[in-house]
PDB file of C-alpha atoms in Angstrom:
ATOM      1  CA  MET A   1      15.452  11.169 -20.864  1.00 40.00           C
ATOM      2  CA  THR A   2      15.477   9.983 -24.361  1.00 45.00           C
ATOM      3  CA  HIS A   3      11.829  10.123 -25.913  1.00 48.00           C
ATOM      4  CA  LEU A   4      11.275   6.949 -27.460  1.00 56.00           C
ATOM      5  CA  SER A   5       7.689   8.311 -29.118  1.00 62.00           C
ATOM      6  CA  GLY A   6       5.961   4.810 -29.474  1.00 76.00           C
ATOM      7  CA  PRO A   7       5.293   1.437 -28.871  1.00 80.00           C
ATOM      8  CA  ILE A   8       8.331  -0.482 -26.995  1.00 79.00           C
ATOM      9  CA  PRO A   9      10.664  -3.246 -28.899  1.00 77.00           C
ATOM     10  CA  ALA A  10       8.972  -6.041 -29.259  1.00 73.00           C
ATOM     11  CA  SER A  11      12.800  -7.386 -30.051  1.00 75.00           C
ATOM     12  CA  LEU A  12      13.366  -6.368 -25.942  1.00 76.00           C
ATOM     13  CA  ALA A  13      11.089  -9.030 -25.038  1.00 67.00           C
ATOM     14  CA  ASN A  14      12.990 -12.107 -26.312  1.00 72.00           C
ATOM     15  CA  MET A  15      16.137 -10.607 -25.085  1.00 80.00           C
ATOM     16  CA  SER A  16      16.135 -13.441 -22.484  1.00 77.00           C
ATOM     17  CA  LYS A  17      19.054 -12.541 -20.176  1.00 80.00           C
ATOM     18  CA  LEU A  18      17.559  -8.904 -18.838  1.00 86.00           C
ATOM     19  CA  GLU A  19      17.730  -8.778 -15.343  1.00 86.00           C
ATOM     20  CA  MET A  20      16.095  -5.100 -15.052  1.00 88.00           C
ATOM     21  CA  ILE A  21      14.122  -2.564 -17.492  1.00 86.00           C
ATOM     22  CA  TYR A  22      14.115   1.028 -16.640  1.00 86.00           C
ATOM     23  CA  LEU A  23      11.574   2.650 -18.925  1.00 84.00           C
ATOM     24  CA  VAL A  24      10.929   5.828 -17.075  1.00 83.00           C
ATOM     25  CA  ALA A  25       9.272   8.824 -18.581  1.00 83.00           C
ATOM     26  CA  THR A  26      10.308   7.694 -22.182  1.00 86.00           C
ATOM     27  CA  GLY A  27       7.394   8.629 -24.089  1.00 84.00           C
ATOM     28  CA  LEU A  28       6.472   4.577 -24.519  1.00 85.00           C
ATOM     29  CA  THR A  29       2.246   3.948 -25.975  1.00 86.00           C
ATOM     30  CA  GLY A  30       0.973   1.613 -27.469  1.00 85.00           C
ATOM     31  CA  VAL A  31       0.678  -2.089 -25.526  1.00 85.00           C
ATOM     32  CA  VAL A  32       2.103  -3.330 -22.774  1.00 84.00           C
ATOM     33  CA  PRO A  33       4.067  -6.332 -24.152  1.00 83.00           C
ATOM     34  CA  SER A  34       4.605 -10.172 -22.758  1.00 83.00           C
ATOM     35  CA  PHE A  35       7.836 -10.486 -20.370  1.00 82.00           C
ATOM     36  CA  GLY A  36       6.873 -13.982 -20.066  1.00 80.00           C
ATOM     37  CA  LEU A  37      10.510 -15.044 -22.317  1.00 85.00           C
ATOM     38  CA  LEU A  38      12.633 -12.942 -19.996  1.00 84.00           C
ATOM     39  CA  PRO A  39      13.565 -16.031 -16.751  1.00 83.00           C
ATOM     40  CA  ASN A  40      16.070 -13.776 -15.573  1.00 86.00           C
ATOM     41  CA  LEU A  41      14.188  -9.796 -14.882  1.00 85.00           C
ATOM     42  CA  ARG A  42      14.370  -9.213 -11.812  1.00 82.00           C
ATOM     43  CA  ASP A  43      13.241  -5.001 -11.411  1.00 83.00           C
ATOM     44  CA  LEU A  44      10.562  -3.652 -14.430  1.00 83.00           C
ATOM     45  CA  ASP A  45      10.053   0.363 -14.323  1.00 83.00           C
ATOM     46  CA  LEU A  46       7.602   1.444 -17.201  1.00 82.00           C
ATOM     47  CA  ALA A  47       6.171   4.581 -14.859  1.00 77.00           C
ATOM     48  CA  TYR A  48       5.167   7.662 -16.451  1.00 78.00           C
ATOM     49  CA  ASN A  49       4.289   6.976 -20.325  1.00 81.00           C
ATOM     50  CA  HIS A  50       1.855   6.368 -21.785  1.00 80.00           C
ATOM     51  CA  LEU A  51       0.989   2.722 -21.825  1.00 79.00           C
ATOM     52  CA  GLU A  52      -2.377   0.778 -21.901  1.00 77.00           C
ATOM     53  CA  ALA A  53      -3.160  -2.222 -20.239  1.00 72.00           C
ATOM     54  CA  GLY A  54      -4.889  -4.127 -23.213  1.00 73.00           C
ATOM     55  CA  ASP A  55      -6.300  -7.692 -21.963  1.00 70.00           C
ATOM     56  CA  TRP A  56      -3.866  -7.915 -19.523  1.00 71.00           C
ATOM     57  CA  SER A  57      -1.846 -10.705 -20.667  1.00 75.00           C
ATOM     58  CA  PHE A  58       1.324  -9.209 -20.364  1.00 78.00           C
ATOM     59  CA  LEU A  59       0.701  -9.424 -16.408  1.00 73.00           C
ATOM     60  CA  SER A  60      -0.625 -13.184 -16.689  1.00 70.00           C
ATOM     61  CA  SER A  61       2.629 -13.746 -19.098  1.00 76.00           C
ATOM     62  CA  LEU A  62       5.209 -12.755 -15.613  1.00 76.00           C
ATOM     63  CA  ALA A  63       4.283 -14.838 -14.130  1.00 70.00           C
ATOM     64  CA  ASN A  64       7.096 -16.699 -15.751  1.00 72.00           C
ATOM     65  CA  CYS A  65       9.387 -13.849 -14.016  1.00 74.00           C
ATOM     66  CA  THR A  66      10.180 -15.976 -11.006  1.00 68.00           C
ATOM     67  CA  GLN A  67      13.125 -13.845 -10.375  1.00 71.00           C
ATOM     68  CA  LEU A  68      10.701 -10.316 -10.377  1.00 69.00           C
ATOM     69  CA  LYS A  69      11.355  -8.689  -6.642  1.00 61.00           C
ATOM     70  CA  LYS A  70      10.113  -5.214  -7.953  1.00 59.00           C
ATOM     71  CA  GLN A  71       6.956  -4.087 -10.659  1.00 66.00           C
ATOM     72  CA  ASN A  72       6.045  -0.766 -11.702  1.00 56.00           C
ATOM     73  CA  LYS A  73       2.488   1.005 -11.482  1.00 54.00           C
ATOM     74  CA  ILE A  74       0.212   0.101 -13.385  1.00 58.00           C
ATOM     75  CA  TYR A  75      -3.938   1.160 -14.553  1.00 58.00           C
ATOM     76  CA  GLY A  76      -6.858  -0.310 -14.586  1.00 70.00           C
ATOM     77  CA  ILE A  77      -8.821  -2.458 -12.957  1.00 81.00           C
ATOM     78  CA  ILE A  78      -6.524  -4.746 -10.892  1.00 86.00           C
ATOM     79  CA  PRO A  79      -7.025  -8.712 -12.222  1.00 83.00           C
ATOM     80  CA  SER A  80      -6.440 -11.334 -10.266  1.00 86.00           C
ATOM     81  CA  GLU A  81      -3.802 -12.573 -11.795  1.00 83.00           C
ATOM     82  CA  ILE A  82      -2.048 -10.191  -9.623  1.00 86.00           C
ATOM     83  CA  GLY A  83      -1.398 -13.003  -7.689  1.00 88.00           C
ATOM     84  CA  ASN A  84       0.630 -15.108  -9.770  1.00 84.00           C
ATOM     85  CA  LEU A  85       3.922 -13.082  -9.056  1.00 84.00           C
ATOM     86  CA  ARG A  86       4.928 -14.959  -5.973  1.00 86.00           C
ATOM     87  CA  SER A  87       8.195 -13.381  -5.716  1.00 84.00           C
ATOM     88  CA  LEU A  88       7.348  -9.911  -5.348  1.00 87.00           C
ATOM     89  CA  THR A  89       8.839  -8.048  -2.319  1.00 90.00           C
ATOM     90  CA  ILE A  90       7.457  -4.782  -3.183  1.00 89.00           C
ATOM     91  CA  LEU A  91       4.913  -3.329  -5.717  1.00 89.00           C
ATOM     92  CA  TYR A  92       3.277   0.248  -6.204  1.00 84.00           C
ATOM     93  CA  MET A  93       0.299   1.033  -7.525  1.00 83.00           C
ATOM     94  CA  ASP A  94      -0.114   4.237  -6.209  1.00 83.00           C
ATOM     95  CA  ASN A  95      -1.164   7.515  -8.236  1.00 80.00           C
ATOM     96  CA  ASN A  96      -3.071   5.556 -10.415  1.00 78.00           C
ATOM     97  CA  LEU A  97      -6.476   5.509 -11.733  1.00 80.00           C
ATOM     98  CA  PHE A  98      -7.473   1.372 -10.050  1.00 86.00           C
ATOM     99  CA  SER A  99     -10.880   1.019  -9.567  1.00 89.00           C
ATOM    100  CA  GLY A 100     -12.916  -1.340  -8.108  1.00 92.00           C
ATOM    101  CA  HIS A 101     -11.874  -3.987  -5.023  1.00 93.00           C
ATOM    102  CA  ILE A 102      -8.693  -5.753  -3.578  1.00 93.00           C
ATOM    103  CA  PRO A 103      -8.355  -9.003  -5.623  1.00 92.00           C
ATOM    104  CA  PRO A 104      -8.707 -11.813  -3.143  1.00 91.00           C
ATOM    105  CA  SER A 105      -5.342 -13.401  -4.780  1.00 92.00           C
ATOM    106  CA  ILE A 106      -3.064 -10.362  -3.563  1.00 93.00           C
ATOM    107  CA  GLY A 107      -3.339 -12.636  -0.705  1.00 93.00           C
ATOM    108  CA  ASN A 108      -0.735 -14.961  -2.902  1.00 93.00           C
ATOM    109  CA  LEU A 109       1.923 -12.419  -2.000  1.00 93.00           C
ATOM    110  CA  SER A 110       2.994 -13.505   0.542  1.00 93.00           C
ATOM    111  CA  ASN A 111       6.694 -11.936  -0.024  1.00 93.00           C
ATOM    112  CA  LEU A 112       5.342  -9.050  -0.421  1.00 94.00           C
ATOM    113  CA  GLN A 113       6.716  -6.179   2.124  1.00 95.00           C
ATOM    114  CA  ILE A 114       5.815  -2.649   0.603  1.00 95.00           C
ATOM    115  CA  LEU A 115       2.636  -2.504  -1.719  1.00 95.00           C
ATOM    116  CA  SER A 116       0.399   0.321  -2.107  1.00 93.00           C
ATOM    117  CA  PHE A 117      -2.473   1.396  -3.965  1.00 92.00           C
ATOM    118  CA  ALA A 118      -2.316   5.066  -1.638  1.00 93.00           C
ATOM    119  CA  LEU A 119      -4.283   7.742  -4.369  1.00 91.00           C
ATOM    120  CA  ASN A 120      -6.865   5.299  -6.551  1.00 92.00           C
ATOM    121  CA  ASP A 121     -10.191   5.106  -6.884  1.00 91.00           C
ATOM    122  CA  LEU A 122     -10.925   1.287  -5.174  1.00 95.00           C
ATOM    123  CA  PHE A 123     -13.204   0.944  -3.008  1.00 95.00           C
ATOM    124  CA  GLY A 124     -15.280  -1.500  -0.493  1.00 93.00           C
ATOM    125  CA  GLU A 125     -14.052  -3.242   2.241  1.00 92.00           C
ATOM    126  CA  ILE A 126      -9.852  -4.356   3.374  1.00 91.00           C
ATOM    127  CA  PRO A 127     -10.304  -7.786   2.631  1.00 88.00           C
ATOM    128  CA  ASP A 128     -10.013 -10.452   6.230  1.00 88.00           C
ATOM    129  CA  TYR A 129      -7.434 -12.104   3.458  1.00 89.00           C
ATOM    130  CA  ILE A 130      -4.722  -9.469   2.842  1.00 91.00           C
ATOM    131  CA  GLY A 131      -3.335  -9.994   7.003  1.00 91.00           C
ATOM    132  CA  ASN A 132      -1.915 -13.316   4.666  1.00 93.00           C
ATOM    133  CA  LEU A 133       0.942 -10.167   3.870  1.00 95.00           C
ATOM    134  CA  ALA A 134       3.337 -11.625   7.725  1.00 94.00           C
ATOM    135  CA  GLN A 135       6.378  -9.591   5.999  1.00 96.00           C
ATOM    136  CA  LEU A 136       5.188  -6.171   4.929  1.00 97.00           C
ATOM    137  CA  ILE A 137       6.989  -3.145   6.255  1.00 97.00           C
ATOM    138  CA  GLU A 138       4.935  -0.373   4.335  1.00 97.00           C
ATOM    139  CA  PHE A 139       1.277  -0.326   3.201  1.00 97.00           C
ATOM    140  CA  HIS A 140      -0.834   2.349   2.252  1.00 97.00           C
ATOM    141  CA  ILE A 141      -4.561   3.561   0.778  1.00 96.00           C
ATOM    142  CA  ASP A 142      -4.999   6.028   1.890  1.00 97.00           C
ATOM    143  CA  GLY A 143      -6.873   8.715  -0.518  1.00 96.00           C
ATOM    144  CA  ASN A 144      -8.737   5.934  -2.390  1.00 96.00           C
ATOM    145  CA  ASN A 145     -12.442   5.549  -1.658  1.00 96.00           C
ATOM    146  CA  PHE A 146     -12.118   1.936   1.658  1.00 96.00           C
ATOM    147  CA  SER A 147     -15.160   1.782   3.931  1.00 95.00           C
ATOM    148  CA  GLY A 148     -16.353  -0.511   6.575  1.00 93.00           C
ATOM    149  CA  SER A 149     -13.740  -1.842   9.752  1.00 91.00           C
ATOM    150  CA  ILE A 150     -10.387  -2.125   9.310  1.00 91.00           C
ATOM    151  CA  PRO A 151     -10.123  -6.352  10.099  1.00 90.00           C
ATOM    152  CA  SER A 152      -8.400  -7.583  12.141  1.00 91.00           C
ATOM    153  CA  SER A 153      -6.195 -10.132  10.859  1.00 91.00           C
ATOM    154  CA  LEU A 154      -4.217  -6.886  10.133  1.00 92.00           C
ATOM    155  CA  TRP A 155      -2.827  -6.065  13.912  1.00 93.00           C
ATOM    156  CA  HIS A 156      -0.973  -9.298  13.509  1.00 91.00           C
ATOM    157  CA  TRP A 157       1.770  -8.373  11.331  1.00 94.00           C
ATOM    158  CA  LYS A 158       4.685  -7.925  13.292  1.00 93.00           C
ATOM    159  CA  HIS A 159       7.302  -6.380  11.294  1.00 96.00           C
ATOM    160  CA  LEU A 160       4.264  -3.334   9.938  1.00 97.00           C
ATOM    161  CA  GLU A 161       6.809   0.191   9.842  1.00 98.00           C
ATOM    162  CA  LYS A 162       4.318   2.363   8.391  1.00 98.00           C
ATOM    163  CA  LEU A 163       0.736   2.175   7.974  1.00 98.00           C
ATOM    164  CA  ASP A 164      -2.206   4.482   5.934  1.00 98.00           C
ATOM    165  CA  ILE A 165      -5.708   4.580   5.443  1.00 97.00           C
ATOM    166  CA  SER A 166      -5.704   8.562   5.002  1.00 97.00           C
ATOM    167  CA  ASP A 167      -8.685   9.902   3.074  1.00 97.00           C
ATOM    168  CA  ASN A 168     -11.219   6.884   2.811  1.00 97.00           C
ATOM    169  CA  SER A 169     -13.511   6.754   4.364  1.00 96.00           C
ATOM    170  CA  PHE A 170     -13.548   4.056   7.152  1.00 95.00           C
ATOM    171  CA  PHE A 171     -15.613   4.257  10.464  1.00 93.00           C
ATOM    172  CA  GLY A 172     -16.576   2.553  13.410  1.00 93.00           C
ATOM    173  CA  TYR A 173     -13.601   2.799  16.882  1.00 92.00           C
ATOM    174  CA  ILE A 174     -10.055   2.454  16.822  1.00 93.00           C
ATOM    175  CA  PRO A 175      -9.779  -1.183  18.169  1.00 91.00           C
ATOM    176  CA  PRO A 176      -7.240  -1.521  21.108  1.00 93.00           C
ATOM    177  CA  ALA A 177      -5.953  -4.131  19.181  1.00 95.00           C
ATOM    178  CA  VAL A 178      -3.919  -1.127  17.726  1.00 95.00           C
ATOM    179  CA  GLY A 179      -1.479  -1.827  20.282  1.00 93.00           C
ATOM    180  CA  ASN A 180       0.547  -5.024  18.542  1.00 95.00           C
ATOM    181  CA  LEU A 181       2.250  -3.520  16.156  1.00 96.00           C
ATOM    182  CA  SER A 182       5.265  -3.968  18.409  1.00 93.00           C
ATOM    183  CA  SER A 183       6.800  -2.312  14.793  1.00 96.00           C
ATOM    184  CA  ILE A 184       5.173   0.311  14.082  1.00 97.00           C
ATOM    185  CA  ARG A 185       6.912   4.214  13.344  1.00 98.00           C
ATOM    186  CA  ASP A 186       3.719   6.223  10.913  1.00 98.00           C
ATOM    187  CA  LEU A 187       0.166   5.288  12.598  1.00 98.00           C
ATOM    188  CA  ILE A 188      -1.696   7.793  10.108  1.00 98.00           C
ATOM    189  CA  PHE A 189      -5.369   7.403  10.634  1.00 97.00           C
ATOM    190  CA  ALA A 190      -5.564  10.881   9.894  1.00 97.00           C
ATOM    191  CA  ARG A 191      -9.242  12.383   7.392  1.00 97.00           C
ATOM    192  CA  ASN A 192     -12.044   8.568   8.478  1.00 97.00           C
ATOM    193  CA  ASN A 193     -14.559   8.426  10.453  1.00 96.00           C
ATOM    194  CA  PHE A 194     -13.228   6.717  13.403  1.00 96.00           C
ATOM    195  CA  PHE A 195     -14.890   7.806  16.496  1.00 93.00           C
ATOM    196  CA  GLU A 196     -15.044   6.385  20.216  1.00 90.00           C
ATOM    197  CA  HIS A 197     -11.936   7.653  22.375  1.00 91.00           C
ATOM    198  CA  ILE A 198      -8.139   6.355  21.651  1.00 93.00           C
ATOM    199  CA  PRO A 199      -7.640   3.202  22.759  1.00 92.00           C
ATOM    200  CA  SER A 200      -5.038   3.027  26.016  1.00 90.00           C
ATOM    201  CA  THR A 201      -2.674   0.590  23.846  1.00 93.00           C
ATOM    202  CA  VAL A 202      -1.450   2.698  21.945  1.00 94.00           C
ATOM    203  CA  GLY A 203       0.869   4.000  24.576  1.00 91.00           C
ATOM    204  CA  ASN A 204       2.117   0.600  23.502  1.00 92.00           C
ATOM    205  CA  LEU A 205       4.211   1.500  20.359  1.00 94.00           C
ATOM    206  CA  SER A 206       7.153   3.054  21.643  1.00 93.00           C
ATOM    207  CA  ASN A 207       8.789   2.876  17.602  1.00 95.00           C
ATOM    208  CA  LEU A 208       6.239   6.348  16.773  1.00 96.00           C
ATOM    209  CA  SER A 209       7.501   9.054  15.352  1.00 97.00           C
ATOM    210  CA  ILE A 210       4.610   9.792  13.234  1.00 97.00           C
ATOM    211  CA  LEU A 211       0.920   9.520  14.848  1.00 96.00           C
ATOM    212  CA  SER A 212      -2.293  10.641  12.850  1.00 97.00           C
ATOM    213  CA  PHE A 213      -5.230  10.675  13.954  1.00 96.00           C
ATOM    214  CA  ALA A 214      -6.476  14.433  12.718  1.00 97.00           C
ATOM    215  CA  GLN A 215      -9.998  15.157  11.028  1.00 97.00           C
ATOM    216  CA  ASN A 216     -12.737  12.540  12.483  1.00 96.00           C
ATOM    217  CA  ASN A 217     -15.080  11.832  15.105  1.00 96.00           C
ATOM    218  CA  LEU A 218     -12.919  11.207  17.704  1.00 95.00           C
ATOM    219  CA  PHE A 219     -13.655  12.237  21.086  1.00 94.00           C
ATOM    220  CA  GLY A 220     -12.888  12.369  25.475  1.00 90.00           C
ATOM    221  CA  HIS A 221      -9.609  13.618  26.695  1.00 88.00           C
ATOM    222  CA  ILE A 222      -5.914  14.077  25.259  1.00 86.00           C
ATOM    223  CA  PRO A 223      -4.735  10.338  26.816  1.00 84.00           C
ATOM    224  CA  GLU A 224      -2.030  10.649  29.900  1.00 85.00           C
ATOM    225  CA  PHE A 225       0.001   8.164  27.398  1.00 84.00           C
ATOM    226  CA  VAL A 226       1.581  10.124  24.765  1.00 84.00           C
ATOM    227  CA  GLY A 227       3.833  11.723  26.935  1.00 84.00           C
ATOM    228  CA  ASN A 228       4.915   8.108  26.594  1.00 86.00           C
ATOM    229  CA  LEU A 229       5.771   8.586  22.994  1.00 92.00           C
ATOM    230  CA  VAL A 230       9.102   9.563  23.736  1.00 92.00           C
ATOM    231  CA  LYS A 231      10.663   8.586  19.618  1.00 95.00           C
ATOM    232  CA  LEU A 232       7.771  10.738  18.364  1.00 94.00           C
ATOM    233  CA  THR A 233       8.090  14.139  16.267  1.00 96.00           C
ATOM    234  CA  ASN A 234       4.656  14.311  14.520  1.00 96.00           C
ATOM    235  CA  LEU A 235       1.844  13.975  16.363  1.00 94.00           C
ATOM    236  CA  PHE A 236      -1.603  15.537  14.002  1.00 95.00           C
ATOM    237  CA  LEU A 237      -5.096  15.550  17.133  1.00 93.00           C
ATOM    238  CA  HIS A 238      -7.146  18.535  15.171  1.00 95.00           C
ATOM    239  CA  GLY A 239     -10.384  18.487  13.798  1.00 95.00           C
ATOM    240  CA  ASN A 240     -11.643  16.174  16.457  1.00 94.00           C
ATOM    241  CA  SER A 241     -14.078  16.842  19.176  1.00 94.00           C
ATOM    242  CA  PHE A 242     -11.393  16.589  22.255  1.00 91.00           C
ATOM    243  CA  SER A 243     -11.761  18.032  26.228  1.00 90.00           C
ATOM    244  CA  GLY A 244     -10.331  19.197  29.046  1.00 85.00           C
ATOM    245  CA  SER A 245      -6.756  20.085  29.628  1.00 84.00           C
ATOM    246  CA  ILE A 246      -4.007  18.895  27.661  1.00 83.00           C
ATOM    247  CA  PRO A 247      -1.874  16.053  29.524  1.00 81.00           C
TER     248      PRO A 247
END
């Protein structure tokens, strides 16, 4: 990979016909410029560089890029302007140093299919307005400092296939409404503080391939319905207080 070792050339942001910008791991430094003059921009990937957000004006400028479908990882506090990128279908912001809360404006991104905030320093509760993202196929928030319970709006996501909320501080019981996630394939709740029993409605999730409730505070018997999950390839229940025999 060629190393540019410097700021992003200003001339790049003026090439109005550009549709894709891939400058991954090229040694870029400095502040991310405005891309608002690139109306045809569809994909922007500046990952694995040493860029700075500055005053975040570059993010606001992306609201003019109405064709933008995919944006790369960025770092810092998530600004409310993120909600202006209404055409986004994929947003990876994982493995960075984001802190603070998920801004309410995330609920404006109704076209999102994949959203990942994994491996950051975000905290607080998952806001209820996250339920507005009805088209989500994947939602990853593992490896943060979220707490509280899961908002009820999340259980209405009919298209969701992957849900990973592991390695946080969620607590409470796992609600029966989890059984409404009819398309779910990967359900990963490991390393949190959930307690009581696994709800029987999990047995309705006939497409499950990965199920992990490992390292929580669950107890009781391993439920019989586990045997009905015929597509299951990975089952992780260790680190709990289950008793009785294996069904």
